[in-house]
mmCIF file of C-alpha atoms in Angstrom:
data_model
loop_
_atom_site.group_PDB
_atom_site.id
_atom_site.type_symbol
_atom_site.label_atom_id
_atom_site.label_comp_id
_atom_site.label_asym_id
_atom_site.label_seq_id
_atom_site.Cartn_x
_atom_site.Cartn_y
_atom_site.Cartn_z
ATOM 1 C CA GLU T 1 19.942 92.705 174.429
ATOM 2 C CA THR T 2 22.503 93.855 176.993
ATOM 3 C CA GLY T 3 21.411 91.724 179.931
ATOM 4 C CA VAL T 4 20.808 94.861 181.995
ATOM 5 C CA THR T 5 17.202 95.423 183.020
ATOM 6 C CA GLN T 6 15.657 98.466 184.636
ATOM 7 C CA SER T 7 12.316 98.958 186.334
ATOM 8 C CA PRO T 8 9.933 100.585 186.149
ATOM 9 C CA THR T 9 10.148 101.748 182.548
ATOM 10 C CA HIS T 10 7.897 104.755 183.127
ATOM 11 C CA LEU T 11 6.528 106.418 186.215
ATOM 12 C CA ILE T 12 4.854 109.627 187.275
ATOM 13 C CA LYS T 13 5.374 111.245 190.662
ATOM 14 C CA THR T 14 4.449 114.551 192.236
ATOM 15 C CA ARG T 15 6.802 117.131 193.672
ATOM 16 C CA GLY T 16 8.032 116.236 197.156
ATOM 17 C CA GLN T 17 7.533 112.497 196.745
ATOM 18 C CA GLN T 18 10.250 109.868 196.821
ATOM 19 C CA VAL T 19 11.127 107.367 194.084
ATOM 20 C CA THR T 20 13.142 104.145 193.859
ATOM 21 C CA LEU T 21 14.478 102.914 190.532
ATOM 22 C CA ARG T 22 15.965 99.468 190.094
ATOM 23 C CA CYS T 23 18.669 97.960 187.908
ATOM 24 C CA SER T 24 19.749 94.365 187.449
ATOM 25 C CA SER T 25 23.311 94.123 186.183
ATOM 26 C CA GLN T 26 24.658 91.781 183.590
ATOM 27 C CA SER T 27 25.933 88.550 185.088
ATOM 28 C CA GLY T 28 29.547 88.839 186.262
ATOM 29 C CA HIS T 29 29.544 92.637 186.388
ATOM 30 C CA ASN T 30 30.386 94.065 189.809
ATOM 31 C CA THR T 31 30.186 97.747 188.920
ATOM 32 C CA VAL T 32 27.054 99.754 188.246
ATOM 33 C CA SER T 33 26.749 103.409 187.384
ATOM 34 C CA TRP T 34 23.685 105.628 187.196
ATOM 35 C CA TYR T 35 23.015 108.529 184.850
ATOM 36 C CA GLN T 36 20.384 111.224 184.461
ATOM 37 C CA GLN T 37 19.475 112.304 180.955
ATOM 38 C CA ALA T 38 17.261 115.338 180.550
ATOM 39 C CA LEU T 39 15.377 115.764 177.299
ATOM 40 C CA GLY T 40 17.730 116.743 174.483
ATOM 41 C CA GLN T 41 20.849 116.440 176.630
ATOM 42 C CA GLY T 42 23.616 113.919 177.042
ATOM 43 C CA PRO T 43 23.621 111.676 180.120
ATOM 44 C CA GLN T 44 25.045 113.105 183.350
ATOM 45 C CA PHE T 45 26.926 110.859 185.756
ATOM 46 C CA ILE T 46 25.158 110.515 189.119
ATOM 47 C CA PHE T 47 27.283 107.919 190.912
ATOM 48 C CA GLN T 48 28.993 104.571 190.625
ATOM 49 C CA TYR T 49 28.965 101.540 192.920
ATOM 50 C CA TYR T 50 31.626 98.863 193.091
ATOM 51 C CA ARG T 51 31.108 95.831 195.292
ATOM 52 C CA GLU T 52 28.316 97.514 197.282
ATOM 53 C CA GLU T 53 30.208 100.744 197.975
ATOM 54 C CA GLU T 54 29.876 104.113 196.291
ATOM 55 C CA ASN T 55 33.193 104.959 194.681
ATOM 56 C CA GLY T 56 32.435 108.005 192.573
ATOM 57 C CA ARG T 57 29.827 110.735 192.469
ATOM 58 C CA GLY T 58 28.850 113.487 190.081
ATOM 59 C CA ASN T 59 27.359 116.892 190.880
ATOM 60 C CA PHE T 60 24.099 115.686 192.380
ATOM 61 C CA PRO T 61 22.713 116.606 195.824
ATOM 62 C CA PRO T 62 22.526 114.106 198.701
ATOM 63 C CA ARG T 63 18.823 113.486 198.060
ATOM 64 C CA PHE T 64 20.098 111.266 195.222
ATOM 65 C CA SER T 65 21.294 108.092 196.908
ATOM 66 C CA GLY T 66 21.899 104.521 195.921
ATOM 67 C CA LEU T 67 22.484 100.981 196.982
ATOM 68 C CA GLN T 68 24.205 98.001 195.439
ATOM 69 C CA PHE T 69 23.300 94.540 196.703
ATOM 70 C CA PRO T 70 25.453 91.404 197.037
ATOM 71 C CA ASN T 71 24.073 90.104 193.739
ATOM 72 C CA TYR T 72 25.234 93.424 192.211
ATOM 73 C CA SER T 73 21.727 94.647 191.450
ATOM 74 C CA SER T 74 21.259 98.280 192.329
ATOM 75 C CA GLU T 75 18.771 100.955 193.358
ATOM 76 C CA LEU T 76 18.671 104.687 192.794
ATOM 77 C CA ASN T 77 16.618 106.618 195.351
ATOM 78 C CA VAL T 78 15.579 110.221 194.937
ATOM 79 C CA ASN T 79 13.944 112.049 197.836
ATOM 80 C CA ALA T 80 11.980 115.293 197.843
ATOM 81 C CA LEU T 81 11.403 115.162 194.106
ATOM 82 C CA GLU T 82 11.617 118.410 192.171
ATOM 83 C CA LEU T 83 10.190 119.213 188.754
ATOM 84 C CA ASP T 84 13.715 119.295 187.282
ATOM 85 C CA ASP T 85 14.212 115.668 188.291
ATOM 86 C CA SER T 86 12.022 114.707 185.331
ATOM 87 C CA ALA T 87 14.387 112.769 183.077
ATOM 88 C CA LEU T 88 15.428 109.396 181.743
ATOM 89 C CA TYR T 89 17.474 107.518 184.335
ATOM 90 C CA LEU T 90 19.929 105.025 182.911
ATOM 91 C CA CYS T 91 22.050 102.432 184.604
ATOM 92 C CA ALA T 92 25.071 100.722 183.122
ATOM 93 C CA SER T 93 26.963 97.719 184.369
ATOM 94 C CA SER T 94 30.587 96.882 183.729
ATOM 95 C CA THR T 95 33.527 95.036 185.165
ATOM 96 C CA LYS T 96 35.681 97.153 187.447
ATOM 97 C CA THR T 97 38.526 97.740 185.098
ATOM 98 C CA SER T 98 39.466 100.854 183.219
ATOM 99 C CA ALA T 99 38.863 98.897 180.040
ATOM 100 C CA GLY T 100 35.389 97.713 181.017
ATOM 101 C CA GLU T 101 32.785 98.002 178.309
ATOM 102 C CA LEU T 102 29.506 99.576 179.409
ATOM 103 C CA PHE T 103 26.214 97.744 179.091
ATOM 104 C CA PHE T 104 23.173 99.981 179.447
ATOM 105 C CA GLY T 105 19.632 99.247 180.445
ATOM 106 C CA GLU T 106 16.689 100.743 178.559
ATOM 107 C CA GLY T 107 16.155 103.368 181.215
ATOM 108 C CA SER T 108 13.398 104.509 183.535
ATOM 109 C CA ARG T 109 11.550 107.626 182.436
ATOM 110 C CA LEU T 110 10.480 109.686 185.440
ATOM 111 C CA THR T 111 7.979 112.517 185.165
ATOM 112 C CA VAL T 112 7.547 114.802 188.164
ATOM 113 C CA LEU T 113 4.355 116.874 188.199
ATOM 114 C CA LYS C 1 33.946 124.493 178.504
ATOM 115 C CA ASN C 2 32.692 120.912 178.580
ATOM 116 C CA GLU C 3 35.287 118.212 179.126
ATOM 117 C CA VAL C 4 33.882 116.274 176.138
ATOM 118 C CA GLU C 5 32.830 118.148 173.020
ATOM 119 C CA GLN C 6 31.146 116.617 169.997
ATOM 120 C CA SER C 7 30.596 117.995 166.536
ATOM 121 C CA PRO C 8 28.395 118.459 164.721
ATOM 122 C CA GLN C 9 25.408 118.663 167.077
ATOM 123 C CA ASN C 10 23.007 117.795 164.277
ATOM 124 C CA LEU C 11 23.667 116.177 160.919
ATOM 125 C CA THR C 12 21.301 115.386 158.064
ATOM 126 C CA ALA C 13 22.608 113.424 155.084
ATOM 127 C CA GLN C 14 21.368 111.405 152.146
ATOM 128 C CA GLU C 15 21.383 107.641 152.169
ATOM 129 C CA GLY C 16 24.743 106.328 150.996
ATOM 130 C CA GLU C 17 26.814 109.264 152.200
ATOM 131 C CA PHE C 18 29.970 108.858 154.278
ATOM 132 C CA ILE C 19 29.387 110.238 157.776
ATOM 133 C CA THR C 20 31.968 111.546 160.244
ATOM 134 C CA ILE C 21 31.231 112.535 163.833
ATOM 135 C CA ASN C 22 33.997 114.077 165.925
ATOM 136 C CA CYS C 23 34.769 114.008 169.635
ATOM 137 C CA SER C 24 37.376 116.045 171.489
ATOM 138 C CA TYR C 25 38.144 115.756 175.186
ATOM 139 C CA SER C 26 40.275 117.678 177.639
ATOM 140 C CA VAL C 27 40.922 115.150 180.413
ATOM 141 C CA GLY C 28 43.190 112.153 180.774
ATOM 142 C CA ILE C 29 41.300 109.022 179.877
ATOM 143 C CA SER C 30 41.651 105.275 180.109
ATOM 144 C CA ALA C 31 39.015 104.547 177.466
ATOM 145 C CA LEU C 32 36.638 106.246 175.068
ATOM 146 C CA HIS C 33 33.207 104.894 174.215
ATOM 147 C CA TRP C 34 31.020 105.515 171.205
ATOM 148 C CA LEU C 35 27.363 104.900 171.989
ATOM 149 C CA GLN C 36 24.188 104.888 169.928
ATOM 150 C CA GLN C 37 20.852 106.002 171.325
ATOM 151 C CA HIS C 38 17.602 105.503 169.447
ATOM 152 C CA PRO C 39 14.340 107.334 170.193
ATOM 153 C CA GLY C 40 12.871 105.853 173.350
ATOM 154 C CA GLY C 41 16.159 105.990 175.193
ATOM 155 C CA GLY C 42 18.026 102.685 175.122
ATOM 156 C CA ILE C 43 21.771 103.074 174.664
ATOM 157 C CA VAL C 44 23.895 100.569 172.786
ATOM 158 C CA SER C 45 27.674 100.453 173.064
ATOM 159 C CA LEU C 46 29.261 100.588 169.590
ATOM 160 C CA PHE C 47 32.955 100.788 170.402
ATOM 161 C CA MET C 48 35.335 101.063 173.289
ATOM 162 C CA LEU C 49 38.751 102.439 172.344
ATOM 163 C CA SER C 50 41.968 103.103 174.153
ATOM 164 C CA SER C 51 44.153 103.437 171.064
ATOM 165 C CA GLY C 52 44.164 103.075 167.302
ATOM 166 C CA LYS C 53 41.182 102.056 165.274
ATOM 167 C CA LYS C 54 38.297 99.602 165.379
ATOM 168 C CA LYS C 55 35.878 98.504 162.675
ATOM 169 C CA HIS C 56 32.523 96.779 162.926
ATOM 170 C CA GLY C 57 30.545 96.391 159.745
ATOM 171 C CA ARG C 58 30.007 99.846 158.263
ATOM 172 C CA LEU C 59 31.205 101.599 161.401
ATOM 173 C CA ILE C 60 34.785 102.689 162.019
ATOM 174 C CA ALA C 61 36.096 104.408 165.134
ATOM 175 C CA THR C 62 39.520 105.999 165.529
ATOM 176 C CA ILE C 63 41.270 107.679 168.401
ATOM 177 C CA ASN C 64 44.362 109.874 168.648
ATOM 178 C CA ILE C 65 45.439 109.925 172.273
ATOM 179 C CA GLN C 66 48.061 112.646 171.779
ATOM 180 C CA GLU C 67 45.538 114.991 170.166
ATOM 181 C CA LYS C 68 42.706 113.915 172.511
ATOM 182 C CA HIS C 69 40.411 113.353 169.583
ATOM 183 C CA SER C 70 38.258 110.546 168.257
ATOM 184 C CA SER C 71 36.106 110.111 165.170
ATOM 185 C CA LEU C 72 33.221 107.817 164.336
ATOM 186 C CA HIS C 73 32.694 107.087 160.662
ATOM 187 C CA ILE C 74 29.710 105.463 158.982
ATOM 188 C CA THR C 75 30.173 104.212 155.441
ATOM 189 C CA ALA C 76 27.240 103.757 153.030
ATOM 190 C CA SER C 77 24.856 105.355 155.513
ATOM 191 C CA HIS C 78 21.291 104.055 155.741
ATOM 192 C CA PRO C 79 18.101 105.509 157.237
ATOM 193 C CA ARG C 80 18.288 102.921 160.039
ATOM 194 C CA ASP C 81 21.533 104.610 161.147
ATOM 195 C CA SER C 82 19.417 107.601 162.210
ATOM 196 C CA ALA C 83 20.010 107.997 165.944
ATOM 197 C CA VAL C 84 21.917 110.049 168.480
ATOM 198 C CA TYR C 85 25.593 109.136 168.679
ATOM 199 C CA ILE C 86 27.273 109.854 171.981
ATOM 200 C CA CYS C 87 30.956 110.004 172.821
ATOM 201 C CA ALA C 88 31.854 109.184 176.422
ATOM 202 C CA VAL C 89 35.232 109.014 178.127
ATOM 203 C CA ARG C 90 36.312 107.161 181.231
ATOM 204 C CA ARG C 91 38.428 109.636 183.163
ATOM 205 C CA VAL C 92 41.695 108.461 184.649
ATOM 206 C CA ASN C 93 40.956 108.910 188.321
ATOM 207 C CA ARG C 94 40.187 106.903 191.427
ATOM 208 C CA ASP C 95 36.501 107.035 190.588
ATOM 209 C CA ASP C 96 36.725 106.102 186.889
ATOM 210 C CA LYS C 97 34.028 108.689 186.238
ATOM 211 C CA ILE C 98 32.345 108.522 182.828
ATOM 212 C CA ILE C 99 31.882 111.897 181.142
ATOM 213 C CA PHE C 100 29.476 112.145 178.221
ATOM 214 C CA GLY C 101 29.313 114.464 175.278
ATOM 215 C CA LYS C 102 25.957 115.993 174.429
ATOM 216 C CA GLY C 103 25.532 113.747 171.421
ATOM 217 C CA THR C 104 25.214 114.165 167.681
ATOM 218 C CA ARG C 105 21.748 113.753 166.234
ATOM 219 C CA LEU C 106 22.070 112.004 162.864
ATOM 220 C CA HIS C 107 19.232 111.844 160.357
ATOM 221 C CA ILE C 108 19.734 109.858 157.152
ATOM 222 C CA LEU C 109 17.228 110.615 154.418
ATOM 223 C CA PRO C 110 16.129 107.829 152.052
#
């Protein structure tokens, strides 16, 4: 039990639709990062939020966007869904230090048809 | 070339064997994480290292900063250790980006 919860756990969308995934961080953690994990691959860094501002981004197009709220919970939004967006989306919370341990949620599995 | 490379990609061993998984990286880092992922997706943090060695139960993790290399060892392996083990590094940069290896799929046979 990491104290990080994600919702929904599974969802199915069709191409062109939009999706919002949610993450509640562990208490006291002000940094959240999001990852995309395709089947059989390692996670890929999407972006990171620290105190409600994006402060790092991986190689993902602008249709991947996020928000972090004052209580440090977070959303990942994906617009204009494509078939290749089908993946497990993971969030991890940590304290904003270079030595911060990562605490992962169980992930949201998105299928795009 | 990936910034984080793990070996082997797949490993099958008998229960009781000593297991070693290797991780090499090519960027400056502030920390290295060893993670465990079971079928279904959830990731558990096993170790976070910035130097030296850490031990937790049957698991041992070491890191050599000069050689940019880390190893995860499992002693007296058990079928419940079967999982994907992922090495991830926190890059020294303004964005503290986390870079993941592709993982090592471990299968321990009873």
